[in-house]
Structures are given as C-alpha cells and as structure tokens.
C-alpha cells in the first residue's frame, strides 16, 4: 500500500489530454507489473506445494514398499513352514537356473560350465569302450554289404540310365534286372594321424599354460560362486532359518506362525488406518487447496474490479478536468467576444449621439441665429439711431474705458445664459434621438 500511494503521488497531474494519456499508460504498466509479481508468487507457492506433495507421496510409497517387502518375507517364511513342497515349486518357477526353465537333456549330462571336466568312473568307461567296439563292428558289416556289387553291373546300369530307356526291353524287365546292381561307395583311407615331436621346454610351457588356464578358470568359478552367494544371500539365510525351524517343536512353529499372522494382520490394520488418515488428510488438503484457489480467484476478481474502478475514476477525473478547462476557455472567449460587442455598441452609440448632438446643435444655432438676427436688426437700428450723435458716443467711450469690469461681467452673464440654452437644446435632442434606440436595444441600456 505504501508503494502504491507513493506511485500515485508520483503520477503527473491531469492538465491536458497528453498528461491524461501518460497517466493512464503509467497506471497500466504498474498494473501489469503488479500482476506479474502476483503470478510469480502464485507459481512459487504452487511449485512449493507440489514439491511438498511429491515428497510426501514418495515417502508414503517408500514406506508402503518396505511394508509390502516385510509382509512378503513373512509370508514366504510362513508358507515355507506350512507347505514346503508348494513353496519349492514356486521357488523353482521363479528361479531362472532351475530345472523348470533349463531341464536336463536326454542325451547325457550337460554341465552349466563348459570347461568343467566330466567325472567318468571305471564301469562307465568299460561300457563306453563296449559301445565303441559295437559301433565299429556295425560299420564294418555295412561296408561289406555295400561292397557286394560288381563293376559290370554298374556299367550296364549307367549305360541304361544314359540311353534314357530307348532300348527294346520293357520297363518292368529293366527294373528287375537293375535291382542286382548298385553303386559302390568308394571311400578313401584317411591319413594316419601323427604326433608332432615337442621339445621338453615347449612341453613345460604348454603344461604351464594349461595350469594357468585351470587356475584362471578356477578363479573365475570361485568369483561366480561368491557372486551367486551374494545374490542369493536372502535365500541362504532363509534355508538356514528353515533348517533351524526343523529342530523347533510343532507347537512352537504353530505359535510362531500365529504370531506372525497376527503381526501381519496388525500391520495391515495399521496400514489401513494410516491410509484412511492419509486419505482424509489429503481430502482436507484438497478442499483447502480448492478453497484457497477460490479465494485467490475472488481476490483476483476484486483486484480486477478495483483496477477497473480506479481506471474509470482516473478517466472520469481527467475527462472532467478537461471539460472544466474547455468550459473555462469557452467562457473566457465568450466574455471577450461580449466585451468586444459592448465596446462596438458603445462606440457606435457614441458616434450616433455625437452626430445627432452636432446636427441638433447646428440646427438650433442656425434657428437662434436667424431669430436673433431678425430681433436684433430693429434693436441695432434703434441703437444706431440713438447712439449716432456725438454725445452718446463720447459717453459710451468713457463708460467703456472707465467701467471695463462691469462690461466684462455683463458679457459673461450673457454667455452663461446662451450656453444654458444650448445645453438644454442638446439634452432635448439627445433624448429624442435615444428614444427609438431604447425601444430597439432596451436590454443593453438597462
């Protein structure tokens, strides 16, 4: 939460569209990083739980295998005591070197080791010599029977065979006559075997080689014996235990068998109870795992909803700020346009008023000038007549020279009166000129 608040404080403020897009991209990258961290944590947790489950399963399997092996050994011991013949048959069927897989040949004894020597006793040797003598006699008789044929008969038979039976004799006579003749099996006498002369040193070397071969063969046989003994150490111990059990009374054997069966039943019961407890534990763990996965899924949904809400809030706040800025800009533009319009109207009205006042003043001045000319013409004529004599002129001159201040005051008074008339006329003209504008642009002049 602290890092989240720090990240939110470092986000750029929303002043325009570019800052809004930058803020949204930064928030999206932060969300992706958070999701990546969360997925890595979930993967690590899942791998750790999988390793724990696998190690527990392997441990259970090893324990089960040990239990099954112990039970099998106990079963072997019990069955060998109860029915030894049956167990011997089972052992022979399981052993690849037994007579069940490699039976003895009917032609004689074939040892397992090809280099082993045959132990022939004296009566057997005499029987073997008698058999050889009979075979030689039989071969001599067969040879004598084969030698009874003649050479002319053989030549006649070969001629008949080569002619292809084209002679005038019938086939029956030829068959009868050819029965007397047969081909002689001529054998060549084999070469008489000779014994090579061997020097005493070479003979000693050969004897030493034979002796070395026998020693090596004996060592090899001994190693095979030790290897077989090591491989069948359990069977040897079992046989020794079986021999020792023969000395034990039947009642003790029966009690021992009953005890073994009872122990086996107890072990089976304990294994079943342990299996039930383990199954219940695994069931609870599976339920807890499903619960945790559901909670994680709900947490992920809540985080997604929270992220969507924050994104919407950020977008709405950015949109609102942009709208407020746009509204303020439009208000400022409208204000400036209205001020320009007001200035234009004021200048226009001022121009109209100035032109109207000048025109009305000019007309009033012309009218008053005409009226004054008409009124003052008679007065001027009378004054000229009155002040035309010299005494009046002198008196005026003296008065003008003596009393200039009074004249000045009179003149100022007259000017004020005249200006007052002109101002009244101008106000009247302005009021008349503004009356139609007031009816047309009433709201602007209020």
PDB file of C-alpha atoms in Angstrom, residues 300-444:
ATOM      1  CA  UNK A 300      -8.157 -11.584  -8.443  1.00  0.00           C
ATOM      2  CA  UNK A 301     -11.692 -10.598  -9.455  1.00  0.00           C
ATOM      3  CA  UNK A 302     -11.763  -7.957  -6.693  1.00  0.00           C
ATOM      4  CA  UNK A 303      -8.385  -6.633  -7.799  1.00  0.00           C
ATOM      5  CA  UNK A 304      -9.583  -6.521 -11.378  1.00  0.00           C
ATOM      6  CA  UNK A 305     -12.737  -4.673 -10.336  1.00  0.00           C
ATOM      7  CA  UNK A 306     -10.653  -2.287  -8.211  1.00  0.00           C
ATOM      8  CA  UNK A 307      -8.286  -1.670 -11.102  1.00  0.00           C
ATOM      9  CA  UNK A 308     -11.200  -1.048 -13.479  1.00  0.00           C
ATOM     10  CA  UNK A 309     -12.767   1.309 -10.931  1.00  0.00           C
ATOM     11  CA  UNK A 310      -9.537   3.236 -10.495  1.00  0.00           C
ATOM     12  CA  UNK A 311      -9.046   3.398 -14.245  1.00  0.00           C
ATOM     13  CA  UNK A 312     -12.601   4.669 -14.706  1.00  0.00           C
ATOM     14  CA  UNK A 313     -12.124   7.204 -11.913  1.00  0.00           C
ATOM     15  CA  UNK A 314      -8.876   8.385 -13.468  1.00  0.00           C
ATOM     16  CA  UNK A 315     -10.508   8.630 -16.892  1.00  0.00           C
ATOM     17  CA  UNK A 316     -13.577  10.406 -15.485  1.00  0.00           C
ATOM     18  CA  UNK A 317     -11.447  12.804 -13.426  1.00  0.00           C
ATOM     19  CA  UNK A 318      -9.288  13.539 -16.463  1.00  0.00           C
ATOM     20  CA  UNK A 319     -12.368  13.999 -18.638  1.00  0.00           C
ATOM     21  CA  UNK A 320     -13.975  16.232 -16.009  1.00  0.00           C
ATOM     22  CA  UNK A 321     -10.872  18.381 -15.697  1.00  0.00           C
ATOM     23  CA  UNK A 322     -10.590  18.603 -19.471  1.00  0.00           C
ATOM     24  CA  UNK A 323     -14.270  19.602 -19.692  1.00  0.00           C
ATOM     25  CA  UNK A 324     -13.806  22.228 -16.977  1.00  0.00           C
ATOM     26  CA  UNK A 325     -10.761  23.638 -18.747  1.00  0.00           C
ATOM     27  CA  UNK A 326     -12.663  23.677 -22.048  1.00  0.00           C
ATOM     28  CA  UNK A 327     -15.681  25.334 -20.366  1.00  0.00           C
ATOM     29  CA  UNK A 328     -13.443  27.971 -18.747  1.00  0.00           C
ATOM     30  CA  UNK A 329     -11.769  28.589 -22.089  1.00  0.00           C
ATOM     31  CA  UNK A 330     -15.147  28.935 -23.816  1.00  0.00           C
ATOM     32  CA  UNK A 331     -16.408  31.262 -21.042  1.00  0.00           C
ATOM     33  CA  UNK A 332     -13.334  33.432 -21.420  1.00  0.00           C
ATOM     34  CA  UNK A 333     -13.797  33.513 -25.186  1.00  0.00           C
ATOM     35  CA  UNK A 334     -17.479  34.407 -24.804  1.00  0.00           C
ATOM     36  CA  UNK A 335     -16.629  37.119 -22.282  1.00  0.00           C
ATOM     37  CA  UNK A 336     -14.078  38.648 -24.571  1.00  0.00           C
ATOM     38  CA  UNK A 337     -16.450  38.479 -27.537  1.00  0.00           C
ATOM     39  CA  UNK A 338     -19.241  40.126 -25.481  1.00  0.00           C
ATOM     40  CA  UNK A 339     -16.868  42.816 -24.228  1.00  0.00           C
ATOM     41  CA  UNK A 340     -15.863  43.451 -27.835  1.00  0.00           C
ATOM     42  CA  UNK A 341     -19.552  43.632 -28.793  1.00  0.00           C
ATOM     43  CA  UNK A 342     -20.251  46.055 -25.946  1.00  0.00           C
ATOM     44  CA  UNK A 343     -17.320  48.214 -26.961  1.00  0.00           C
ATOM     45  CA  UNK A 344     -18.531  48.167 -30.553  1.00  0.00           C
ATOM     46  CA  UNK A 345     -22.072  49.126 -29.479  1.00  0.00           C
ATOM     47  CA  UNK A 346     -20.763  51.857 -27.190  1.00  0.00           C
ATOM     48  CA  UNK A 347     -18.592  53.309 -29.935  1.00  0.00           C
ATOM     49  CA  UNK A 348     -21.491  53.073 -32.388  1.00  0.00           C
ATOM     50  CA  UNK A 349     -23.933  54.711 -29.974  1.00  0.00           C
ATOM     51  CA  UNK A 350     -21.365  57.343 -29.104  1.00  0.00           C
ATOM     52  CA  UNK A 351     -20.843  58.124 -32.788  1.00  0.00           C
ATOM     53  CA  UNK A 352     -24.590  58.330 -33.330  1.00  0.00           C
ATOM     54  CA  UNK A 353     -25.034  60.551 -30.280  1.00  0.00           C
ATOM     55  CA  UNK A 354     -22.188  62.799 -31.321  1.00  0.00           C
ATOM     56  CA  UNK A 355     -23.554  63.151 -34.842  1.00  0.00           C
ATOM     57  CA  UNK A 356     -27.097  63.770 -33.527  1.00  0.00           C
ATOM     58  CA  UNK A 357     -25.923  66.326 -30.981  1.00  0.00           C
ATOM     59  CA  UNK A 358     -23.814  68.138 -33.548  1.00  0.00           C
ATOM     60  CA  UNK A 359     -26.676  68.164 -36.038  1.00  0.00           C
ATOM     61  CA  UNK A 360     -29.236  69.315 -33.438  1.00  0.00           C
ATOM     62  CA  UNK A 361     -26.882  71.982 -32.106  1.00  0.00           C
ATOM     63  CA  UNK A 362     -26.163  73.203 -35.589  1.00  0.00           C
ATOM     64  CA  UNK A 363     -29.862  73.403 -36.425  1.00  0.00           C
ATOM     65  CA  UNK A 364     -30.643  75.144 -33.110  1.00  0.00           C
ATOM     66  CA  UNK A 365     -27.782  77.537 -33.624  1.00  0.00           C
ATOM     67  CA  UNK A 366     -28.956  78.385 -37.131  1.00  0.00           C
ATOM     68  CA  UNK A 367     -32.528  78.914 -35.910  1.00  0.00           C
ATOM     69  CA  UNK A 368     -31.430  81.044 -32.988  1.00  0.00           C
ATOM     70  CA  UNK A 369     -29.072  82.975 -35.229  1.00  0.00           C
ATOM     71  CA  UNK A 370     -31.875  83.699 -37.625  1.00  0.00           C
ATOM     72  CA  UNK A 371     -34.211  84.695 -34.794  1.00  0.00           C
ATOM     73  CA  UNK A 372     -31.534  86.846 -33.236  1.00  0.00           C
ATOM     74  CA  UNK A 373     -30.760  88.487 -36.482  1.00  0.00           C
ATOM     75  CA  UNK A 374     -34.427  89.248 -37.007  1.00  0.00           C
ATOM     76  CA  UNK A 375     -34.863  90.518 -33.416  1.00  0.00           C
ATOM     77  CA  UNK A 376     -31.624  92.392 -33.192  1.00  0.00           C
ATOM     78  CA  UNK A 377     -31.931  94.133 -36.508  1.00  0.00           C
ATOM     79  CA  UNK A 378     -34.564  96.516 -35.165  1.00  0.00           C
ATOM     80  CA  UNK A 379     -32.691  96.985 -31.924  1.00  0.00           C
ATOM     81  CA  UNK A 380     -29.487  97.708 -33.787  1.00  0.00           C
ATOM     82  CA  UNK A 381     -31.227 100.202 -35.985  1.00  0.00           C
ATOM     83  CA  UNK A 382     -32.684 101.942 -32.945  1.00  0.00           C
ATOM     84  CA  UNK A 383     -29.373 101.887 -31.145  1.00  0.00           C
ATOM     85  CA  UNK A 384     -27.563 103.204 -34.142  1.00  0.00           C
ATOM     86  CA  UNK A 385     -30.062 105.972 -34.361  1.00  0.00           C
ATOM     87  CA  UNK A 386     -29.808 106.547 -30.645  1.00  0.00           C
ATOM     88  CA  UNK A 387     -26.062 106.421 -30.432  1.00  0.00           C
ATOM     89  CA  UNK A 388     -25.256 108.112 -33.603  1.00  0.00           C
ATOM     90  CA  UNK A 389     -24.965 111.634 -32.096  1.00  0.00           C
ATOM     91  CA  UNK A 390     -21.533 112.564 -30.694  1.00  0.00           C
ATOM     92  CA  UNK A 391     -22.563 112.973 -27.073  1.00  0.00           C
ATOM     93  CA  UNK A 392     -23.742 109.434 -26.834  1.00  0.00           C
ATOM     94  CA  UNK A 393     -20.620 108.170 -28.471  1.00  0.00           C
ATOM     95  CA  UNK A 394     -18.475 110.073 -26.062  1.00  0.00           C
ATOM     96  CA  UNK A 395     -20.432 108.826 -23.124  1.00  0.00           C
ATOM     97  CA  UNK A 396     -20.112 105.259 -24.263  1.00  0.00           C
ATOM     98  CA  UNK A 397     -16.465 105.561 -24.813  1.00  0.00           C
ATOM     99  CA  UNK A 398     -15.983 106.985 -21.420  1.00  0.00           C
ATOM    100  CA  UNK A 399     -18.123 104.287 -19.923  1.00  0.00           C
ATOM    101  CA  UNK A 400     -16.197 101.592 -21.753  1.00  0.00           C
ATOM    102  CA  UNK A 401     -12.942 102.989 -20.627  1.00  0.00           C
ATOM    103  CA  UNK A 402     -13.993 103.667 -17.152  1.00  0.00           C
ATOM    104  CA  UNK A 403     -16.075 100.602 -16.412  1.00  0.00           C
ATOM    105  CA  UNK A 404     -14.498  97.585 -18.317  1.00  0.00           C
ATOM    106  CA  UNK A 405     -15.085  95.261 -15.451  1.00  0.00           C
ATOM    107  CA  UNK A 406     -18.780  95.791 -15.485  1.00  0.00           C
ATOM    108  CA  UNK A 407     -18.860  95.152 -19.160  1.00  0.00           C
ATOM    109  CA  UNK A 408     -16.935  92.001 -18.730  1.00  0.00           C
ATOM    110  CA  UNK A 409     -19.331  90.723 -16.128  1.00  0.00           C
ATOM    111  CA  UNK A 410     -22.280  91.501 -18.294  1.00  0.00           C
ATOM    112  CA  UNK A 411     -20.698  89.685 -21.162  1.00  0.00           C
ATOM    113  CA  UNK A 412     -20.052  86.628 -19.005  1.00  0.00           C
ATOM    114  CA  UNK A 413     -23.603  86.659 -17.803  1.00  0.00           C
ATOM    115  CA  UNK A 414     -24.855  86.761 -21.334  1.00  0.00           C
ATOM    116  CA  UNK A 415     -22.573  83.913 -22.322  1.00  0.00           C
ATOM    117  CA  UNK A 416     -23.851  81.764 -19.468  1.00  0.00           C
ATOM    118  CA  UNK A 417     -27.388  82.388 -20.497  1.00  0.00           C
ATOM    119  CA  UNK A 418     -26.587  81.459 -24.076  1.00  0.00           C
ATOM    120  CA  UNK A 419     -24.741  78.308 -23.098  1.00  0.00           C
ATOM    121  CA  UNK A 420     -27.581  77.294 -20.852  1.00  0.00           C
ATOM    122  CA  UNK A 421     -29.946  77.477 -23.737  1.00  0.00           C
ATOM    123  CA  UNK A 422     -27.659  75.441 -25.932  1.00  0.00           C
ATOM    124  CA  UNK A 423     -27.231  72.752 -23.307  1.00  0.00           C
ATOM    125  CA  UNK A 424     -30.987  72.463 -22.773  1.00  0.00           C
ATOM    126  CA  UNK A 425     -31.447  72.076 -26.532  1.00  0.00           C
ATOM    127  CA  UNK A 426     -28.711  69.449 -26.736  1.00  0.00           C
ATOM    128  CA  UNK A 427     -30.254  67.410 -23.915  1.00  0.00           C
ATOM    129  CA  UNK A 428     -33.604  67.571 -25.559  1.00  0.00           C
ATOM    130  CA  UNK A 429     -32.131  66.448 -28.931  1.00  0.00           C
ATOM    131  CA  UNK A 430     -30.222  63.587 -27.286  1.00  0.00           C
ATOM    132  CA  UNK A 431     -33.364  62.407 -25.505  1.00  0.00           C
ATOM    133  CA  UNK A 432     -35.303  62.412 -28.725  1.00  0.00           C
ATOM    134  CA  UNK A 433     -32.530  60.576 -30.582  1.00  0.00           C
ATOM    135  CA  UNK A 434     -32.182  57.881 -27.859  1.00  0.00           C
ATOM    136  CA  UNK A 435     -35.898  57.200 -27.645  1.00  0.00           C
ATOM    137  CA  UNK A 436     -36.020  54.907 -30.795  1.00  0.00           C
ATOM    138  CA  UNK A 437     -32.755  53.179 -29.769  1.00  0.00           C
ATOM    139  CA  UNK A 438     -34.188  52.444 -26.323  1.00  0.00           C
ATOM    140  CA  UNK A 439     -37.141  50.637 -27.828  1.00  0.00           C
ATOM    141  CA  UNK A 440     -34.835  48.526 -30.091  1.00  0.00           C
ATOM    142  CA  UNK A 441     -31.897  47.862 -27.707  1.00  0.00           C
ATOM    143  CA  UNK A 442     -33.707  48.066 -24.427  1.00  0.00           C
ATOM    144  CA  UNK A 443     -31.795  45.276 -22.509  1.00  0.00           C
ATOM    145  CA  UNK A 444     -28.439  46.777 -23.406  1.00  0.00           C
TER     146      UNK A 444
END
